Structures are given as C-alpha cells and as structure tokens.
PDB file of C-alpha atoms in Angstrom:
ATOM      1  CA  MET A   1      -5.004   5.148  14.247  1.00 44.00           C
ATOM      2  CA  VAL A   2      -6.419   5.560  17.727  1.00 43.00           C
ATOM      3  CA  VAL A   3      -7.215   2.520  19.845  1.00 44.00           C
ATOM      4  CA  ARG A   4      -9.623   3.762  22.493  1.00 52.00           C
ATOM      5  CA  ASP A   5      -7.309   5.754  24.735  1.00 59.00           C
ATOM      6  CA  LEU A   6      -4.178   5.208  22.619  1.00 70.00           C
ATOM      7  CA  THR A   7      -2.888   7.875  20.277  1.00 83.00           C
ATOM      8  CA  ASP A   8      -0.674   7.057  17.310  1.00 85.00           C
ATOM      9  CA  GLU A   9       2.301   8.131  19.429  1.00 90.00           C
ATOM     10  CA  ALA A  10       1.323   5.789  22.269  1.00 87.00           C
ATOM     11  CA  VAL A  11       0.939   2.876  19.828  1.00 86.00           C
ATOM     12  CA  ASP A  12       4.355   3.756  18.358  1.00 90.00           C
ATOM     13  CA  ARG A  13       5.920   3.710  21.846  1.00 92.00           C
ATOM     14  CA  LEU A  14       4.300   0.349  22.617  1.00 90.00           C
ATOM     15  CA  PHE A  15       5.548  -1.356  19.482  1.00 91.00           C
ATOM     16  CA  HIS A  16       8.957   0.304  19.647  1.00 95.00           C
ATOM     17  CA  ALA A  17       9.330  -1.059  23.184  1.00 95.00           C
ATOM     18  CA  LEU A  18       8.191  -4.518  22.106  1.00 93.00           C
ATOM     19  CA  ALA A  19      10.487  -4.544  19.051  1.00 94.00           C
ATOM     20  CA  ASP A  20      13.562  -5.347  21.138  1.00 97.00           C
ATOM     21  CA  ASN A  21      14.271  -8.871  22.406  1.00 96.00           C
ATOM     22  CA  THR A  22      15.851  -7.698  25.679  1.00 97.00           C
ATOM     23  CA  ARG A  23      12.863  -5.505  26.479  1.00 96.00           C
ATOM     24  CA  ARG A  24      10.441  -8.352  25.718  1.00 94.00           C
ATOM     25  CA  ASP A  25      12.486 -10.574  28.037  1.00 95.00           C
ATOM     26  CA  ILE A  26      12.420  -7.942  30.803  1.00 95.00           C
ATOM     27  CA  LEU A  27       8.662  -7.739  30.331  1.00 93.00           C
ATOM     28  CA  ARG A  28       8.313 -11.540  30.625  1.00 92.00           C
ATOM     29  CA  ARG A  29      10.487 -11.675  33.727  1.00 92.00           C
ATOM     30  CA  SER A  30       8.556  -8.802  35.335  1.00 91.00           C
ATOM     31  CA  VAL A  31       5.287 -10.690  34.876  1.00 87.00           C
ATOM     32  CA  GLU A  32       6.561 -13.548  37.030  1.00 81.00           C
ATOM     33  CA  GLY A  33       7.454 -11.224  39.899  1.00 78.00           C
ATOM     34  CA  ARG A  34       8.811  -7.819  40.685  1.00 83.00           C
ATOM     35  CA  LEU A  35      12.535  -7.684  40.052  1.00 90.00           C
ATOM     36  CA  SER A  36      14.888  -4.891  40.933  1.00 93.00           C
ATOM     37  CA  VAL A  37      16.693  -3.099  38.110  1.00 93.00           C
ATOM     38  CA  SER A  38      19.994  -4.245  39.615  1.00 93.00           C
ATOM     39  CA  ARG A  39      18.816  -7.886  39.608  1.00 93.00           C
ATOM     40  CA  LEU A  40      17.704  -7.525  35.991  1.00 94.00           C
ATOM     41  CA  ALA A  41      21.126  -6.086  35.112  1.00 94.00           C
ATOM     42  CA  GLU A  42      22.774  -9.256  36.442  1.00 94.00           C
ATOM     43  CA  LEU A  43      20.797 -11.328  33.927  1.00 94.00           C
ATOM     44  CA  TYR A  44      22.070  -9.646  30.756  1.00 96.00           C
ATOM     45  CA  PRO A  45      25.512  -9.281  29.189  1.00 95.00           C
ATOM     46  CA  MET A  46      25.295  -5.481  29.236  1.00 96.00           C
ATOM     47  CA  SER A  47      25.883  -2.636  31.609  1.00 95.00           C
ATOM     48  CA  PHE A  48      23.551  -1.591  34.391  1.00 95.00           C
ATOM     49  CA  ALA A  49      22.986   1.695  32.525  1.00 96.00           C
ATOM     50  CA  ALA A  50      21.931  -0.180  29.363  1.00 97.00           C
ATOM     51  CA  VAL A  51      19.378  -2.206  31.334  1.00 96.00           C
ATOM     52  CA  GLN A  52      18.110   0.990  32.964  1.00 96.00           C
ATOM     53  CA  LYS A  53      17.589   2.462  29.477  1.00 97.00           C
ATOM     54  CA  HIS A  54      15.628  -0.616  28.387  1.00 97.00           C
ATOM     55  CA  VAL A  55      13.440  -0.348  31.501  1.00 97.00           C
ATOM     56  CA  ALA A  56      12.931   3.363  30.804  1.00 97.00           C
ATOM     57  CA  VAL A  57      11.695   2.581  27.257  1.00 97.00           C
ATOM     58  CA  LEU A  58       9.268   0.026  28.678  1.00 96.00           C
ATOM     59  CA  GLU A  59       8.132   2.507  31.329  1.00 95.00           C
ATOM     60  CA  ARG A  60       7.543   5.309  28.761  1.00 95.00           C
ATOM     61  CA  ALA A  61       5.429   2.866  26.779  1.00 93.00           C
ATOM     62  CA  GLY A  62       3.432   2.091  29.915  1.00 92.00           C
ATOM     63  CA  LEU A  63       4.388  -1.572  29.817  1.00 93.00           C
ATOM     64  CA  VAL A  64       6.092  -1.568  33.229  1.00 94.00           C
ATOM     65  CA  THR A  65       6.115   0.562  36.317  1.00 92.00           C
ATOM     66  CA  LYS A  66       8.944   1.084  38.767  1.00 91.00           C
ATOM     67  CA  GLU A  67       8.389   1.514  42.441  1.00 89.00           C
ATOM     68  CA  ARG A  68      10.970   2.284  45.051  1.00 87.00           C
ATOM     69  CA  HIS A  69      11.334  -0.321  47.758  1.00 84.00           C
ATOM     70  CA  GLY A  70      14.068   0.841  50.093  1.00 88.00           C
ATOM     71  CA  ARG A  71      17.169   1.378  47.980  1.00 88.00           C
ATOM     72  CA  GLU A  72      15.878  -0.736  45.103  1.00 88.00           C
ATOM     73  CA  GLN A  73      13.736   0.129  42.100  1.00 88.00           C
ATOM     74  CA  LEU A  74      11.325  -2.762  41.521  1.00 92.00           C
ATOM     75  CA  VAL A  75      10.002  -3.333  38.020  1.00 94.00           C
ATOM     76  CA  ARG A  76       6.458  -4.640  37.543  1.00 92.00           C
ATOM     77  CA  THR A  77       4.635  -5.419  34.289  1.00 90.00           C
ATOM     78  CA  GLU A  78       1.483  -3.393  33.711  1.00 89.00           C
ATOM     79  CA  PRO A  79      -1.117  -5.908  32.493  1.00 81.00           C
ATOM     80  CA  ASP A  80      -3.369  -3.173  31.042  1.00 85.00           C
ATOM     81  CA  ALA A  81      -0.596  -2.036  28.716  1.00 80.00           C
ATOM     82  CA  VAL A  82      -0.225  -5.544  27.311  1.00 79.00           C
ATOM     83  CA  HIS A  83      -3.986  -5.604  26.712  1.00 85.00           C
ATOM     84  CA  ARG A  84      -3.785  -2.242  24.920  1.00 82.00           C
ATOM     85  CA  ALA A  85      -1.095  -3.630  22.607  1.00 82.00           C
ATOM     86  CA  ARG A  86      -3.330  -6.638  21.905  1.00 85.00           C
ATOM     87  CA  ARG A  87      -6.263  -4.343  21.120  1.00 85.00           C
ATOM     88  CA  ALA A  88      -4.084  -2.337  18.729  1.00 83.00           C
ATOM     89  CA  LEU A  89      -3.152  -5.557  16.908  1.00 86.00           C
ATOM     90  CA  ASP A  90      -6.760  -6.719  16.905  1.00 88.00           C
ATOM     91  CA  GLN A  91      -7.845  -3.454  15.302  1.00 84.00           C
ATOM     92  CA  ILE A  92      -5.216  -3.781  12.564  1.00 85.00           C
ATOM     93  CA  GLU A  93      -6.270  -7.379  11.983  1.00 88.00           C
ATOM     94  CA  ALA A  94      -9.933  -6.338  11.689  1.00 88.00           C
ATOM     95  CA  LEU A  95      -9.029  -3.698   9.102  1.00 86.00           C
ATOM     96  CA  TRP A  96      -7.104  -6.219   7.008  1.00 88.00           C
ATOM     97  CA  ARG A  97      -9.788  -8.896   7.300  1.00 88.00           C
ATOM     98  CA  GLY A  98     -12.350  -6.332   6.133  1.00 87.00           C
ATOM     99  CA  ARG A  99     -10.197  -5.488   3.130  1.00 87.00           C
ATOM    100  CA  VAL A 100      -9.662  -9.131   2.251  1.00 87.00           C
ATOM    101  CA  ASP A 101     -13.400  -9.796   2.555  1.00 85.00           C
ATOM    102  CA  ARG A 102     -14.207  -6.840   0.283  1.00 88.00           C
ATOM    103  CA  MET A 103     -11.655  -8.028  -2.300  1.00 88.00           C
ATOM    104  CA  ALA A 104     -13.095 -11.556  -2.183  1.00 87.00           C
ATOM    105  CA  ASP A 105     -16.592 -10.126  -2.738  1.00 86.00           C
ATOM    106  CA  LEU A 106     -15.396  -8.054  -5.695  1.00 87.00           C
ATOM    107  CA  LEU A 107     -13.634 -11.048  -7.246  1.00 87.00           C
ATOM    108  CA  ALA A 108     -16.706 -13.262  -6.760  1.00 88.00           C
ATOM    109  CA  ARG A 109     -18.927 -10.710  -8.514  1.00 87.00           C
ATOM    110  CA  ALA A 110     -16.511  -9.887 -11.364  1.00 79.00           C
ATOM    111  CA  PRO A 111     -17.192 -11.608 -14.676  1.00 77.00           C
ATOM    112  CA  GLU A 112     -14.393 -13.857 -15.783  1.00 67.00           C
ATOM    113  CA  ALA A 113     -12.437 -11.705 -18.185  1.00 53.00           C
ATOM    114  CA  GLY A 114     -11.495 -13.469 -21.390  1.00 50.00           C
ATOM    115  CA  ALA A 115     -13.089 -16.778 -20.419  1.00 54.00           C
ATOM    116  CA  ASP A 116     -13.622 -17.584 -24.107  1.00 56.00           C
ATOM    117  CA  GLU A 117     -10.067 -16.724 -25.131  1.00 56.00           C
ATOM    118  CA  PRO A 118      -7.366 -19.416 -25.067  1.00 57.00           C
ATOM    119  CA  VAL A 119      -4.608 -19.097 -22.487  1.00 56.00           C
ATOM    120  CA  GLN A 120      -1.361 -17.977 -24.074  1.00 61.00           C
ATOM    121  CA  GLY A 121       0.600 -20.958 -25.321  1.00 60.00           C
ATOM    122  CA  GLU A 122      -2.503 -23.166 -25.333  1.00 56.00           C
ATOM    123  CA  ASP A 123      -3.892 -24.496 -28.650  1.00 57.00           C
ATOM    124  CA  ARG A 124      -7.555 -25.174 -29.150  1.00 51.00           C
TER     125      ARG A 124
END
C-alpha cells in the first residue's frame, strides 16, 4: 500500500513507532512544546539511553525532529507525519468500507436460499 508519498516501509515505521505507549506519550508531550531529550528522560522510569532510543524510533518514522539548542537536543512533533498516519488509516478504512458495501450489495441481490425449506429443528 502506498499513501501518496508513503511507501509500505514508511507506513510500517509509522505504525511501529505508534505501537508503543512511551513513544505515543513522547509524541503527545512534544506537541505541547519542545522538550529536551534529557527532560523527557526525567519523566519516565527508564534510562536516558532507553528514552533516546524511543526518540530515535519516532525520528526515523518522521514523527518528531530533533534540533540542537546549545548543549540540548530539543524534540518537536512533526504535524505532517501525524497527518500521513491519519491518511494511511483513512485509506485502509475506505478499502474496508468498500468491501463491506460490496458484500451488502451481493447479499441484497442474492435469492434467499432454501426459503421454502423448514429450519432444522422446526416442525411445519
């Protein structure tokens, strides 16, 4: 599946990044304002290196960017990446809705099989 500029691999990276609760929380916190990686590390019961790895996964997926500000690395959410994830979900939803609509059409046109036959266990 390709969503405009997204390859299957890019969609995989997006949803892999979003599959983890800590990464989703980092993403939410980064929307509210740019936080340094060290400040983020203070917020979680894990090592600084573990938080750095989470940020790196988000960055590879294009969900956040890091920019150096003095000695700090500031993390900022990339709004376009969130929109790309939404478009990927919208495309999947459209495919499924199309399939459900086609099945409903087929069922509406199909003759009722065995309408004259009694249901098993039912006496006439």
